[in-house]
């Protein structure tokens, strides 16, 4: 199954590792270092032009999504029950 992250971006549910609220980047030093490191490797993608509300970590990339983390978690949870 697939999960829509915003804009025209979808990812396979099996690829998801974690979904975080965007505030985690500012409140956690480790999270900020993780995102900085991924940015240097060019493994970060910002979806759309709207303000990012969540960070989605997959096996391959980190996505900054304009959709709230709670909405994305609900979408992901729908597929975990199947």
Short mmCIF file of C-alpha atoms in Angstrom, two decimals:
data_model
loop_
_atom_site.label_atom_id
_atom_site.label_comp_id
_atom_site.label_asym_id
_atom_site.label_seq_id
_atom_site.Cartn_x
_atom_site.Cartn_y
_atom_site.Cartn_z
CA UNK A 1 0.00 0.00 0.00
CA UNK A 2 1.01 3.61 -0.47
CA UNK A 3 0.78 6.73 1.67
CA UNK A 4 0.30 10.22 0.23
CA UNK A 5 2.76 12.65 1.86
CA UNK A 6 1.52 15.80 0.15
CA UNK A 7 1.93 17.39 -3.25
CA UNK A 8 2.46 14.62 -5.74
CA UNK A 9 4.59 12.48 -3.41
CA UNK A 10 3.59 8.99 -2.32
CA UNK A 11 5.69 6.32 -0.63
CA UNK A 12 5.20 2.64 0.04
CA UNK A 13 3.91 2.00 3.55
CA UNK A 14 6.58 -0.70 3.95
CA UNK A 15 9.30 1.96 3.45
CA UNK A 16 8.18 4.06 6.44
CA UNK A 17 10.50 4.17 9.44
CA UNK A 18 9.06 7.09 11.44
CA UNK A 19 6.79 10.14 11.31
CA UNK A 20 7.60 13.17 13.50
CA UNK A 21 6.09 16.57 14.11
CA UNK A 22 8.30 19.29 12.62
CA UNK A 23 8.97 20.68 16.12
CA UNK A 24 11.21 17.67 16.86
CA UNK A 25 13.91 19.20 14.67
CA UNK A 26 14.10 22.28 16.88
CA UNK A 27 13.65 20.59 20.25
CA UNK A 28 16.04 17.66 19.86
CA UNK A 29 19.76 18.07 19.21
CA UNK A 30 20.05 14.48 17.94
CA UNK A 31 17.17 14.96 15.50
CA UNK A 32 18.72 18.16 14.20
CA UNK A 33 22.06 16.38 13.66
CA UNK A 34 20.27 13.51 11.90
CA UNK A 35 18.53 15.88 9.47
CA UNK A 36 21.71 17.90 8.92
CA UNK A 37 23.64 14.74 8.09
CA UNK A 38 20.94 13.57 5.68
CA UNK A 39 20.89 17.00 4.03
CA UNK A 40 24.64 16.80 3.39
CA UNK A 41 24.09 13.40 1.72
CA UNK A 42 21.24 14.94 -0.32
CA UNK A 43 18.76 12.48 1.20
CA UNK A 44 16.22 15.18 2.16
CA UNK A 45 13.27 16.28 0.06
CA UNK A 46 10.89 19.14 0.83
CA UNK A 47 7.43 18.42 -0.55
CA UNK A 48 5.56 21.34 -2.07
CA UNK A 49 5.86 25.01 -1.30
CA UNK A 50 3.70 25.09 1.81
CA UNK A 51 5.17 25.25 5.29
CA UNK A 52 6.36 21.82 6.45
CA UNK A 53 4.43 20.32 9.35
CA UNK A 54 6.03 16.91 9.66
CA UNK A 55 9.19 14.93 9.00
CA UNK A 56 8.79 11.51 7.43
CA UNK A 57 11.73 9.12 7.64
CA UNK A 58 11.86 6.27 5.15
CA UNK A 59 14.52 3.68 4.44
CA UNK A 60 15.92 5.83 1.63
CA UNK A 61 15.07 9.49 2.34
CA UNK A 62 13.74 12.07 4.74
CA UNK A 63 10.72 14.06 3.59
CA UNK A 64 9.47 17.39 4.94
CA UNK A 65 5.71 17.17 4.44
CA UNK A 66 3.06 19.92 4.52
CA UNK A 67 0.63 17.39 6.07
CA UNK A 68 0.46 17.12 9.86
CA UNK A 69 2.12 14.18 11.57
CA UNK A 70 -1.18 13.09 13.13
CA UNK A 71 -2.86 12.86 9.71
CA UNK A 72 0.08 10.92 8.25
CA UNK A 73 0.10 8.55 11.23
CA UNK A 74 -3.62 7.87 10.73
CA UNK A 75 -2.99 7.10 7.05
CA UNK A 76 -0.10 4.79 7.94
CA UNK A 77 -2.14 3.07 10.66
CA UNK A 78 -4.91 2.24 8.16
CA UNK A 79 -2.49 0.01 6.27
CA UNK A 80 -0.87 -1.61 9.29
CA UNK A 81 -4.17 -3.33 10.20
CA UNK A 82 -4.46 -5.07 6.83
#
